[in-house]
Every structure is written in structure tokens, then in C-alpha cells.
Coordinates of C-alpha atoms and ligand atoms in Angstrom, one line a residue:
M1 CA 79.0 149.5 181.4
S2 CA 77.0 151.8 178.6
D3 CA 73.8 150.4 178.5
V4 CA 74.7 150.5 174.4
S5 CA 77.4 148.3 175.4
L6 CA 75.5 145.7 177.6
E7 CA 73.0 145.8 175.0
A8 CA 75.0 145.1 172.0
L9 CA 76.9 142.2 174.2
R10 CA 73.1 140.7 174.5
R11 CA 72.9 140.0 170.4
R12 CA 73.2 137.9 168.3
T13 CA 72.1 139.1 164.6
F14 CA 72.4 135.7 162.1
A15 CA 71.1 134.2 159.3
I16 CA 70.9 130.4 157.8
I17 CA 72.5 129.6 154.5
S18 CA 71.1 126.9 153.1
H19 CA 70.2 125.5 149.4
P20 CA 66.5 125.0 149.4
D21 CA 64.3 122.1 151.2
A22 CA 67.3 121.3 153.7
G23 CA 65.2 122.2 156.5
K24 CA 65.9 126.6 156.9
T25 CA 62.0 127.1 157.5
T26 CA 61.9 123.9 159.8
L27 CA 64.3 124.7 161.0
T28 CA 63.9 128.6 161.7
E29 CA 60.9 127.3 163.2
K30 CA 61.9 125.6 165.8
L31 CA 64.4 127.6 166.7
L32 CA 61.3 130.4 167.4
L33 CA 59.7 128.1 169.3
F34 CA 62.4 127.5 172.2
G35 CA 62.6 131.7 171.9
G36 CA 58.5 131.4 172.8
A37 CA 57.6 132.9 169.4
I38 CA 55.0 129.7 168.7
Q39 CA 52.5 132.1 167.0
M40 CA 55.6 132.8 164.6
A41 CA 55.6 129.4 163.6
G42 CA 52.4 129.2 161.6
S43 CA 53.4 132.1 159.1
V44 CA 57.1 131.0 158.4
K45 CA 54.7 127.9 157.0
G46 CA 51.8 130.6 155.3
R47 CA 55.6 131.4 153.9
K48 CA 56.7 128.6 152.7
A49 CA 53.2 127.4 151.1
A50 CA 53.3 130.7 148.8
R51 CA 57.3 129.9 148.2
H52 CA 56.3 126.9 146.5
A53 CA 54.1 128.3 143.9
T54 CA 56.3 130.6 142.0
S55 CA 53.9 130.7 139.1
D56 CA 50.7 132.4 141.0
W57 CA 51.0 135.8 140.8
M58 CA 48.7 135.8 144.3
A59 CA 50.7 134.0 145.9
L60 CA 54.3 136.0 145.2
E61 CA 52.2 139.6 146.0
K62 CA 51.3 137.4 149.2
E63 CA 55.0 136.9 149.5
R64 CA 55.9 139.8 149.6
G65 CA 53.7 141.3 152.0
I66 CA 55.0 138.0 155.1
S67 CA 58.5 138.1 153.3
V68 CA 58.3 142.0 155.4
T69 CA 57.0 140.6 158.4
S70 CA 59.2 137.3 158.8
S71 CA 62.3 139.1 157.1
V72 CA 63.5 139.7 160.4
M73 CA 63.2 137.7 163.8
Q74 CA 63.7 138.4 166.8
F75 CA 63.3 136.8 169.8
P76 CA 64.5 136.7 173.5
Y77 CA 66.2 133.4 174.8
E78 CA 68.7 133.2 178.0
G79 CA 69.1 136.6 178.8
R80 CA 70.0 136.9 175.0
I81 CA 68.5 139.2 172.2
V82 CA 69.0 137.1 169.3
N83 CA 67.4 138.4 165.8
L84 CA 67.2 135.8 162.9
L85 CA 68.0 137.5 159.4
D86 CA 65.4 135.6 156.3
T87 CA 67.3 135.1 153.4
P88 CA 65.0 134.5 150.2
G89 CA 63.6 131.2 149.3
H90 CA 64.2 131.3 146.0
A91 CA 66.8 130.1 144.1
D92 CA 66.1 133.6 142.2
F93 CA 66.9 136.3 144.3
G94 CA 70.5 135.7 145.4
E95 CA 71.8 139.1 145.3
D96 CA 69.4 140.3 147.9
T97 CA 70.2 136.9 150.3
Y98 CA 73.9 138.2 149.7
R99 CA 73.3 141.5 151.2
V100 CA 71.7 140.2 153.5
L101 CA 75.1 138.5 154.6
T102 CA 76.5 142.1 155.0
A103 CA 74.2 142.4 157.9
V104 CA 74.7 139.5 160.1
D105 CA 77.0 138.8 162.6
S106 CA 77.2 134.9 162.0
A107 CA 75.4 132.3 160.0
L108 CA 74.1 128.5 160.1
M109 CA 74.6 126.2 157.3
V110 CA 71.9 123.7 157.0
I111 CA 73.1 120.5 155.2
D112 CA 71.0 117.8 154.9
V113 CA 72.2 114.4 155.7
A114 CA 71.6 112.7 152.1
K115 CA 72.2 115.2 149.9
G116 CA 76.2 116.7 151.3
V117 CA 77.6 120.0 150.4
E118 CA 75.0 121.3 147.5
E119 CA 75.5 124.5 145.1
R120 CA 73.6 126.6 146.6
T121 CA 75.8 126.3 149.9
I122 CA 78.8 126.6 147.9
K123 CA 78.3 129.9 146.3
L124 CA 76.6 131.1 150.1
M125 CA 79.1 129.7 151.3
E126 CA 81.6 131.8 149.1
V127 CA 79.6 135.2 150.5
C128 CA 80.5 134.4 153.8
R129 CA 84.0 133.8 153.5
L130 CA 84.1 137.8 152.0
R131 CA 84.4 138.9 154.9
D132 CA 85.6 135.7 157.5
T133 CA 81.7 135.5 159.3
P134 CA 81.7 132.5 161.8
I135 CA 79.3 129.6 160.9
M136 CA 77.7 126.7 162.5
T137 CA 76.8 124.0 161.1
F138 CA 73.8 121.5 161.3
I139 CA 73.4 118.5 159.4
N140 CA 69.3 117.9 159.3
K141 CA 67.2 114.8 158.7
L142 CA 69.0 112.5 161.2
D143 CA 65.6 110.7 160.7
R144 CA 66.8 109.3 157.3
E145 CA 69.3 107.3 156.0
G146 CA 71.9 109.3 154.7
K147 CA 75.5 109.8 154.0
S148 CA 77.8 108.9 156.6
P149 CA 78.8 111.6 159.6
V150 CA 82.4 111.1 158.7
D151 CA 82.1 111.1 155.2
L152 CA 80.0 114.4 154.9
L153 CA 82.6 116.6 157.3
D154 CA 85.3 115.5 155.0
E155 CA 82.5 116.8 152.5
V156 CA 82.6 120.2 154.5
E157 CA 85.8 120.4 155.0
S158 CA 86.6 119.4 150.7
V159 CA 84.4 121.0 149.5
L160 CA 83.5 124.5 151.4
G161 CA 87.7 125.0 152.4
I162 CA 86.6 125.2 156.2
Q163 CA 87.5 122.8 159.3
C164 CA 85.0 120.9 161.5
A165 CA 84.9 120.4 164.9
P166 CA 82.0 117.7 165.7
V167 CA 80.2 119.3 168.3
T168 CA 77.5 116.2 168.5
W169 CA 78.2 113.4 167.7
P170 CA 74.6 110.9 166.3
I171 CA 74.3 107.5 167.4
G172 CA 72.6 105.6 164.3
M173 CA 70.3 107.2 161.7
G174 CA 67.2 106.9 159.7
Q175 CA 65.3 104.0 161.6
R176 CA 68.0 103.6 164.1
L177 CA 68.5 106.7 165.3
K178 CA 68.9 107.1 168.6
G179 CA 70.5 109.9 169.8
V180 CA 73.6 112.1 169.7
V181 CA 76.3 112.3 172.0
H182 CA 78.0 116.1 172.8
L183 CA 81.3 115.8 172.7
I184 CA 82.0 118.6 175.1
T185 CA 79.8 117.8 178.2
G186 CA 79.6 114.2 176.8
E187 CA 76.2 113.8 178.1
V188 CA 73.7 111.4 175.8
H189 CA 70.5 113.3 174.7
L190 CA 68.3 110.2 173.6
Y191 CA 65.9 110.5 170.3
E192 CA 61.6 110.1 170.6
Q193 CA 59.7 110.5 168.4
G194 CA 56.5 112.8 169.1
R195 CA 58.3 115.7 170.8
N196 CA 58.5 117.6 168.3
F197 CA 56.0 120.8 169.5
T198 CA 57.4 119.9 172.9
R199 CA 59.9 122.8 174.1
Q200 CA 62.0 119.2 175.8
D201 CA 64.8 117.8 173.2
S202 CA 65.4 114.7 174.5
T203 CA 65.6 112.4 177.7
I204 CA 68.9 112.9 178.8
F205 CA 72.5 110.5 180.3
A206 CA 74.8 111.7 181.6
S207 CA 77.2 109.7 179.1
L208 CA 77.9 106.9 177.4
D209 CA 79.1 105.1 180.4
D210 CA 75.9 105.4 182.2
P211 CA 74.5 101.9 183.0
A212 CA 70.6 103.3 182.2
L213 CA 71.7 104.0 178.5
E214 CA 73.4 101.0 177.6
A215 CA 70.2 99.0 178.3
R216 CA 68.1 101.8 176.5
I217 CA 70.2 101.2 173.2
G218 CA 71.6 98.0 173.7
T219 CA 75.2 96.8 174.0
P220 CA 76.2 96.3 170.1
M221 CA 75.4 100.0 169.2
L222 CA 76.8 101.9 172.4
Q223 CA 79.9 99.4 171.0
E224 CA 79.3 101.0 168.1
V225 CA 79.6 104.3 168.7
R226 CA 82.3 104.0 171.0
D227 CA 84.1 102.4 168.1
E228 CA 83.1 105.6 165.9
L229 CA 83.7 108.1 168.3
E230 CA 87.7 106.9 168.8
L231 CA 88.0 107.2 165.4
V232 CA 86.2 110.5 165.1
Q233 CA 87.9 112.2 167.9
G234 CA 91.6 111.2 166.7
A235 CA 90.6 112.3 163.1
S236 CA 88.7 115.6 163.6
H237 CA 89.7 118.4 165.3
P238 CA 88.1 120.1 168.8
F239 CA 86.0 123.0 169.1
D240 CA 88.6 125.9 168.8
P241 CA 86.6 129.1 170.0
A242 CA 89.2 131.3 168.1
A243 CA 89.0 129.5 164.9
Y244 CA 85.5 130.0 164.8
L245 CA 85.4 133.6 165.3
S246 CA 87.5 134.2 162.5
G247 CA 85.7 131.6 159.9
K248 CA 88.7 129.0 160.1
Q249 CA 86.8 127.0 161.7
T250 CA 82.8 125.1 161.6
P251 CA 81.5 123.5 164.7
V252 CA 79.3 120.8 163.8
F253 CA 75.7 119.6 165.0
F254 CA 73.2 116.7 164.2
G255 CA 69.7 116.9 164.2
S256 CA 66.0 116.6 162.8
A257 CA 64.5 119.4 162.7
V258 CA 61.0 118.7 161.7
N259 CA 61.7 116.6 164.9
N260 CA 62.5 119.1 166.9
F261 CA 65.7 116.8 167.7
G262 CA 69.3 118.0 168.6
V263 CA 68.1 121.8 167.7
Q264 CA 68.4 123.0 171.4
L265 CA 72.1 121.6 171.8
L266 CA 72.8 123.9 169.2
L267 CA 70.6 127.3 170.0
D268 CA 72.2 127.2 173.5
F269 CA 76.1 126.2 171.8
F270 CA 74.8 128.9 169.7
I271 CA 73.7 131.4 172.3
E272 CA 77.1 130.6 174.3
H273 CA 79.5 132.1 171.3
A274 CA 78.4 133.4 168.1
P275 CA 79.8 136.5 168.1
S276 CA 77.6 139.8 169.3
P277 CA 78.1 142.9 166.8
K278 CA 81.6 144.1 166.0
P279 CA 83.5 147.0 164.8
R280 CA 82.1 147.8 161.6
G281 CA 84.2 149.5 158.5
T282 CA 83.6 153.0 157.1
T283 CA 85.0 155.6 154.5
S284 CA 86.1 157.3 157.2
R285 CA 87.1 155.0 160.1
E286 CA 86.0 151.9 161.7
V287 CA 82.6 152.2 163.9
A288 CA 82.6 150.1 167.6
P289 CA 79.1 148.8 168.4
Y290 CA 79.7 150.3 172.2
E291 CA 79.9 154.3 170.7
Q292 CA 77.0 156.2 171.8
H293 CA 76.3 157.4 168.5
L294 CA 73.7 155.8 166.3
S295 CA 75.1 154.6 163.1
G296 CA 73.7 152.1 160.8
F297 CA 73.2 150.8 157.3
V298 CA 70.6 149.9 155.0
F299 CA 70.7 146.1 153.2
K300 CA 67.3 145.5 151.9
I301 CA 64.3 147.6 151.1
Q302 CA 60.6 146.1 150.6
A303 CA 57.6 147.4 148.5
N304 CA 54.7 147.8 150.9
M305 CA 51.5 145.5 151.0
D306 CA 48.8 148.3 149.9
P307 CA 49.6 149.1 146.1
Q308 CA 47.8 152.4 146.8
H309 CA 50.3 153.7 149.4
R310 CA 53.7 153.5 147.6
D311 CA 56.0 153.4 150.2
R312 CA 58.4 151.0 151.3
V313 CA 60.6 149.8 154.4
A314 CA 63.8 150.0 154.3
F315 CA 65.5 147.6 156.5
M316 CA 68.0 149.0 158.8
R317 CA 71.2 147.2 160.4
I318 CA 72.2 148.9 163.6
C319 CA 75.9 149.1 163.7
S320 CA 76.4 151.3 167.2
G321 CA 74.7 153.3 169.7
K322 CA 70.8 153.4 170.8
F323 CA 67.6 154.2 167.8
S324 CA 65.2 156.2 169.9
A325 CA 61.7 156.7 167.9
G326 CA 61.8 160.1 166.2
M327 CA 65.3 161.1 166.8
K328 CA 67.5 163.0 163.6
A329 CA 70.1 161.1 161.9
F330 CA 72.6 162.2 158.9
Q331 CA 72.1 160.6 155.5
P332 CA 75.4 161.1 153.9
R333 CA 74.3 160.2 150.3
T334 CA 71.9 163.0 150.4
G335 CA 74.0 165.0 153.0
K336 CA 70.8 165.8 155.1
E337 CA 69.4 165.4 158.6
V338 CA 66.5 163.1 158.7
K339 CA 63.7 162.3 161.4
L340 CA 63.7 158.3 161.7
A341 CA 60.1 158.3 162.8
N342 CA 57.5 155.7 162.1
A343 CA 60.5 152.5 162.2
L344 CA 59.6 149.2 162.8
T345 CA 60.7 146.4 165.1
F346 CA 60.5 142.5 164.6
M347 CA 59.7 141.3 168.1
A348 CA 58.7 137.7 168.5
S349 CA 55.9 137.5 165.3
D350 CA 54.7 141.5 165.5
R351 CA 55.8 144.1 163.8
E352 CA 55.9 146.9 166.2
I353 CA 56.8 150.6 166.2
A354 CA 60.0 150.2 167.8
E355 CA 60.5 153.1 170.6
S356 CA 64.2 151.4 170.8
A357 CA 66.5 149.5 169.2
W358 CA 70.2 148.4 170.0
P359 CA 73.2 147.4 168.3
G360 CA 72.9 144.1 165.9
D361 CA 69.2 145.0 165.7
V362 CA 67.0 145.5 162.9
I363 CA 64.1 148.4 162.3
G364 CA 61.9 149.1 159.1
I365 CA 61.9 152.7 158.3
H366 CA 59.0 153.4 156.4
N367 CA 60.1 156.1 153.7
H368 CA 58.4 157.2 150.1
G369 CA 61.3 156.1 147.8
T370 CA 64.1 158.6 149.3
I371 CA 65.9 155.6 151.0
S372 CA 68.1 153.3 149.2
I373 CA 70.0 150.2 149.4
G374 CA 73.5 151.0 150.7
D375 CA 72.6 154.1 152.9
S376 CA 74.1 154.7 156.1
F377 CA 72.5 156.6 158.6
S378 CA 74.8 158.0 161.5
E379 CA 74.2 160.7 164.4
G380 CA 76.6 163.6 165.3
E381 CA 78.7 163.0 162.2
M382 CA 78.1 161.8 158.8
L383 CA 79.5 158.0 158.3
S384 CA 79.2 155.7 155.3
F385 CA 79.3 152.2 155.4
T386 CA 81.6 150.5 153.0
G387 CA 81.1 146.8 151.6
I388 CA 77.2 145.9 150.5
P389 CA 77.8 145.1 147.1
N390 CA 75.9 145.7 144.0
F391 CA 76.5 142.3 141.9
A392 CA 76.8 141.9 138.1
P393 CA 73.5 141.0 136.7
E394 CA 73.8 138.1 134.4
L395 CA 70.5 138.8 132.5
F396 CA 69.6 141.5 130.3
R397 CA 66.1 142.7 128.9
R398 CA 64.7 145.3 127.0
A399 CA 61.9 147.2 128.5
R400 CA 59.0 147.3 125.6
L401 CA 56.4 150.1 126.2
R402 CA 53.0 149.6 125.2
D403 CA 52.0 152.5 125.3
P404 CA 54.1 155.2 124.7
L405 CA 52.9 157.9 126.1
K406 CA 53.2 156.3 129.7
L407 CA 57.6 156.6 128.5
K408 CA 57.9 158.6 132.2
Q409 CA 55.9 155.9 134.2
L410 CA 58.0 153.2 133.0
Q411 CA 60.8 154.8 133.8
K412 CA 60.1 156.1 137.2
G413 CA 58.9 152.2 137.8
L414 CA 62.3 151.0 136.6
A415 CA 64.0 153.2 138.8
Q416 CA 62.2 152.7 142.0
L417 CA 62.1 149.0 141.8
S418 CA 66.1 149.0 141.3
E419 CA 66.2 150.7 144.4
E420 CA 65.0 147.6 146.3
G421 CA 67.8 145.9 144.4
A422 CA 66.6 142.7 143.4
T423 CA 66.7 143.9 139.3
Q424 CA 69.0 146.7 138.0
F425 CA 68.4 149.6 135.3
F426 CA 70.5 151.3 133.1
R427 CA 70.3 153.3 130.4
P428 CA 72.6 153.8 127.6
L429 CA 74.6 157.1 126.4
M430 CA 73.9 156.4 122.9
S431 CA 70.0 154.9 122.8
N432 CA 67.0 155.8 124.3
D433 CA 66.3 152.2 125.5
L434 CA 65.9 151.0 129.0
I435 CA 67.7 147.9 130.0
L436 CA 67.1 145.8 133.4
G437 CA 69.5 143.8 134.5
A438 CA 69.1 141.0 137.0
V439 CA 70.4 137.9 138.6
G440 CA 67.1 135.4 138.0
M441 CA 64.5 135.1 135.2
L442 CA 61.7 135.6 137.5
Q443 CA 62.6 139.2 138.4
F444 CA 61.6 140.4 134.6
D445 CA 58.0 138.7 135.7
V446 CA 57.9 140.4 138.9
V447 CA 59.3 143.4 137.2
A448 CA 56.4 143.6 134.9
Y449 CA 54.0 142.8 137.1
R450 CA 54.4 145.2 139.3
L451 CA 54.7 148.5 137.1
K452 CA 51.2 147.1 135.6
D453 CA 50.4 147.2 139.5
E454 CA 51.7 149.7 141.2
Y455 CA 52.7 152.3 138.6
G456 CA 49.5 151.3 135.7
V457 CA 52.7 150.5 133.0
D458 CA 52.0 148.3 130.7
A459 CA 55.7 146.6 129.4
S460 CA 57.6 143.7 128.4
F461 CA 60.8 142.6 128.6
E462 CA 62.5 141.4 125.4
Q463 CA 65.6 140.2 124.6
V464 CA 68.8 142.3 124.0
N465 CA 72.0 141.9 123.4
V466 CA 74.0 142.2 126.5
A467 CA 75.8 139.1 128.1
T468 CA 77.4 140.9 131.2
A469 CA 78.1 144.1 133.1
R470 CA 80.8 145.6 134.5
W471 CA 81.4 148.6 136.9
I472 CA 83.7 150.9 135.5
K473 CA 86.1 152.7 138.0
C474 CA 89.8 155.1 136.6
A475 CA 91.9 157.5 138.5
D476 CA 93.3 159.2 135.2
A477 CA 90.4 161.1 134.2
K478 CA 91.9 162.2 130.8
K479 CA 92.4 158.3 130.1
L480 CA 88.7 157.6 131.7
E481 CA 87.5 160.4 129.2
E482 CA 89.3 158.8 126.3
F483 CA 87.6 155.4 127.4
R484 CA 83.8 157.0 127.1
D485 CA 84.5 158.3 123.9
K486 CA 85.6 155.0 122.4
N487 CA 83.3 152.4 124.0
A488 CA 80.1 155.0 124.1
M489 CA 78.4 152.1 121.9
N490 CA 78.2 150.2 125.2
L491 CA 78.5 152.5 128.0
S492 CA 75.0 152.7 130.3
I493 CA 74.3 154.7 133.3
D494 CA 73.1 153.1 135.9
A495 CA 70.1 153.7 138.5
A496 CA 73.0 155.3 140.6
G497 CA 74.2 157.2 138.0
E498 CA 77.8 155.0 137.6
L499 CA 79.6 154.5 134.1
V500 CA 78.5 150.5 133.4
Y501 CA 80.1 148.8 130.5
L502 CA 77.1 146.2 128.8
A503 CA 79.4 144.0 127.1
P504 CA 77.3 141.8 124.4
T505 CA 79.6 138.9 124.7
R506 CA 82.5 138.1 127.4
V507 CA 84.6 137.9 124.6
N508 CA 84.0 142.0 123.9
L509 CA 84.5 142.3 127.2
Q510 CA 88.0 140.6 127.7
L511 CA 89.0 142.7 124.3
A512 CA 87.7 146.1 125.8
Q513 CA 89.9 145.0 129.1
E514 CA 92.8 144.5 127.2
R515 CA 92.5 147.5 124.8
A516 CA 92.0 149.9 128.4
P517 CA 95.1 149.1 130.6
G518 CA 94.8 151.2 133.4
V519 CA 90.6 151.2 133.5
Q520 CA 89.0 149.3 136.1
F521 CA 86.1 146.6 134.9
L522 CA 84.7 145.7 138.7
A523 CA 81.8 142.9 138.6
T524 CA 80.0 143.9 141.7
R525 CA 79.4 148.0 142.7
E526 CA 79.7 149.2 146.4
H527 CA 76.9 151.4 147.6
A528 CA 78.4 154.6 147.4
Ligands
G4P1 P1 63.7 124.7 153.4 O1 63.3 126.0 153.9 O2 65.1 124.7 153.5 O3 63.6 125.1 151.6 O4 62.9 123.4 153.6 P2 62.2 123.1 154.6 O5 62.2 123.5 156.2 O6 60.9 123.7 153.6 O7 62.2 121.7 154.7 C1 61.9 121.0 153.3 C2 61.0 119.5 153.2 O8 62.2 119.0 154.5 C3 60.2 119.9 154.4 O9 59.2 118.4 154.1 C4 60.3 119.6 155.7 O10 59.2 118.6 156.1 C5 61.4 118.1 155.5 N1 62.4 118.2 156.6 C6 62.8 119.3 157.4 N2 63.3 118.9 158.2 C7 63.2 117.9 158.5 C8 63.9 116.3 159.5 O11 64.3 116.8 160.3 N3 63.7 115.0 158.5 C9 62.5 114.9 157.9 N4 62.5 113.6 157.5 N5 62.3 115.7 156.8 C10 62.3 116.9 157.4 P3 58.3 118.9 152.3 O12 57.4 117.9 152.6 O13 58.2 120.0 151.6 O14 56.8 119.8 153.5 P4 55.8 119.4 154.4 O15 55.0 119.1 153.6 O16 56.7 118.3 155.3 O17 55.9 120.6 155.2

């Protein structure tokens, strides 16, 4: 087997999806602990502290910096290499999160035992479903009272539309939490408080029938869990690897992240069953991970901490081949061959200069605005990966300049910041307005702050009469021309030069669509 195949098979690249506060940060910390990246735990906390102070500009700045380092966390575990891609915490940063999900091979869903399936989880799950991403589920905070495990599984099945296969099952909950049973090995792992910073997860008994266990947890409790399991095993699905890999079934684990309970069972199962990198589609053909030539795509761009140097880090997910420092690759969008120097890897906690990286890994490439989200890089032949979406923004504002002489800087700033992908920038065909679209309100504040800080432009954002945006596509050039003429008032060009319809109201959008059969109005645009 080639080095590329071996390394690709070892990789597990995933993201955690959850509603805020379900325990993503805490679980991340514990996973890193098992991966031996203990020093990292502190920075995850730091990021979280910053995240909670959203109105504080310094905190935002800090968060940007820290999140570059914790955007990708790589650690070895049991002979495998795990890449955990962080999804931004703000409910606001939706679009970024969605794109991170295009760069992973599987996901881990964290659910709060008391709250069950929450709104943001539902949204993220919809995105996972677009690619049939395999999902494991961790039901967290078992040390607190919550919904009954059976009800939770029902809820996941009915609300998220995915079959549940419990792999561990709780013995008690809240004050009465005694442990979990592993339904595949039969082992019972007892819950002990205060073990949250040690690697050993719990005291282990071979099975529910172990007499020592009865002595430990008492006969009534044991009987209770036996009865429950009888019910559950009759009613639920056994773990089916194929159903999991095709996104139809989710293995479910119970535990308490903060107490480091049930986490190792999850990680061990994950390492064994979660998929290694799979082939991915490009505009010309499918690319297999074990191909010798390097290929990959950029799913995220982040400006660097230092505002004096306007450099940015482009995060590239490697899809095939081997990356070596200083190698050259084609960038199909520009048609150029570029040198990939100064790439970062994210091993353990530190940003390090990458000497090599393999399929499933993410590298950070420094650049000065020459790389955009959705860009592909490939060695030997031009390959453009598909499936990295740009979502239609839901909020719009017109940029207003305090000093009209700074128009050029403003345009440049808006265009460059929109390359990072959190905002989108539109120039109407019929006016000189500069319109910014975003998925969350906070983005406008962030952009105003950064325009001033990084571009020296004092701008504010004011209401504009736009409700929604649709990218326009039409195979028939004549029809498109006609459409353009008739609707010029509502048409804009986005930062990538694509035609976009900015509708003042939903009704207007509907009418425009009805009047132009044959013209497509797309709610997402794939990066070309
Ligand atoms: P998030 O990243 O998904 O937003 O969640 P995070 O890990 O920050 O956890 C949210 C809160 O839930 C934190 O409390 C965290 O300590 C707590 N938590 C996480 N796992 C468990 C668990 O297994 N049991 C219990 N009881 N709580 C858990 P906080 O008060 O917001 O922060 P902190 O002051 O404890 O750090």
C-alpha cells in the first residue's frame, strides 16, 4: 500500500455540531485530553470566555486570533490521526459553520439531556444531510436530571429523521447516575465523580451479571436497568455500520463531558467506525484520496491577528495526495500555478510550519488576498472541487461613508472582507450603492470595526430595502439578456462577478420568478 493510502486510512476528520451550551467546548477539551494535547484545554476555555463577551470588541479581536489556532485541532489516538474542525460558536456565524461541514468526513452531534434536540442542531443536521455525512450522537450532562433516554431517542428519530442505535445506555441519571452499559461489549462502566482530569474513565465490570456490580449499585437499580434494556433492545435498532456510513443511522452514547464520563467509550468507537477520507467530486471527475497527486479545497479564510500585515490564512482541506512544503499546485480559478509555501499545520495545540500533510488533514496557507473561499488547488491537472456553497444572506445593509474620499478603500475593504465568507458584497447595476449581506446581525458590527481598524475607513451601515437575494442562472443567453434588461433595478453583481437578484420583498421575488420561466433563482451559489 502506498504512503498516501496508509496515511489517508489513518485519518478521521470531523466536526462537532450542537446548540450553544450543550457542551461542545467541554467535550472538545476532553477529547484533546485523551489525545494527549492537554495544554490545549486551556485555550479552548479561553476562546469560550471570549465568545461569551460578544459586545466587547477586544474580545472579538481576541476570538479571531484564538480561533485561528483552535480552528483545527489535530491529535493522534490509537494509531489514528484525528482532525477536529471547530465550528464557530456564535449563532450568528452560520454560513461559516456550514462550510466547515463540507470539509469533514463525519460529525459528532452533542445533545443536552435536559433540552433534547434544539433549533441549531436541527439546522446543522439539515446541512449534514445534504452530503449524507455520518453522525455519531453524544447525549451530555447525564449528571443532571433530564428527559428519559427512551424519549430522547424518540425525539432524535422523529425531529431529525435519523434512526438511533444506542451503543451505551445510562444506569440512572442526575443524582442517581451510576454508570453506563456498553451494549456491544456488555461492559459496565461506573460513574465516579471527580475523575474529570484523569484519563481512566471509570471502574469497569465485565457485565451486568457481575456479582461485584450488584454489590456496588444495589439490586433495585440493577433490576431497573435490566427492565429498561429489555424494552430498549426490543424497540431500537442494533448498530449497523453501513447504515451509519450512509447517514441513515446514528450510534448514540450517553455521558457527562464535564465529568469526563462516557467520553472515552465514544472516542474508541469513533476511531474504529468513523470514516476515513472518501472520494470527492470535481467539475471534471471524482478524486480518490489515495491518488498520488495533491488536491484540496479552501473552506475557510481568516484574517490574521496583526492588523499591520494584512495577511490571511486560507484553510485547505486535503482531498488526495501528499502536501510537501514549498510544492507547486494549480489554482484553477486563476489558471495559475502557485507555490504553497509557509503552510501551517495544527498538530496538538501549536501552529507549526507544515512539512507534510495527507488526505483529511487541513493546512493553513498564508496569503495576501490571492486565495478565496471555494478555491481548489491541484497538482498535475486542473481540478475544481464542487459542493462548497455560498448561502443567500438574510440581512442587508447599505454602507455609508463618513469621508467620501475613502471610497476606494471602502470598496477594497468590503471586497476583501467578503472573501472571508462571513459577509457578501453586492454592487447594484443601477446605482453606486455598496450593499453588504450577512447571515447574522453581528457581522455588520464586525465589518464596521474591521474597516476602521484594518483599512482606516470610517463607515456605518444603514437600512436598505432588500429582503432576500437569489443568484441568477440561465442557459439561454438571449433570455438572460432580456431578464437583465427588464430587472436591472433589482440586479447586482457580487464579489465574484456573479449576477444576483436583490428582492425588496418575498412577494416581489415570487412575482419575478413567475414572470421569468426558464431563469433559475438560486438560494445558494457554489463557489466557481
Ligand atoms: P458549548 O461549547 O456547546 O456552548 O458548551 P460548553 O462546553 O461551553 O458548556 C456549556 C455549559 O455546560 C458550561 O457551563 C459547562 O461547564 C456545562 N457542561 C458541559 N458538560 C456538562 C456536563 O456533562 N454536566 C454538567 N452538569 N454541565 C456540563 P457554564 O456554567 O456555562 O460554564 P463553566 O463556568 O462551567 O465553564
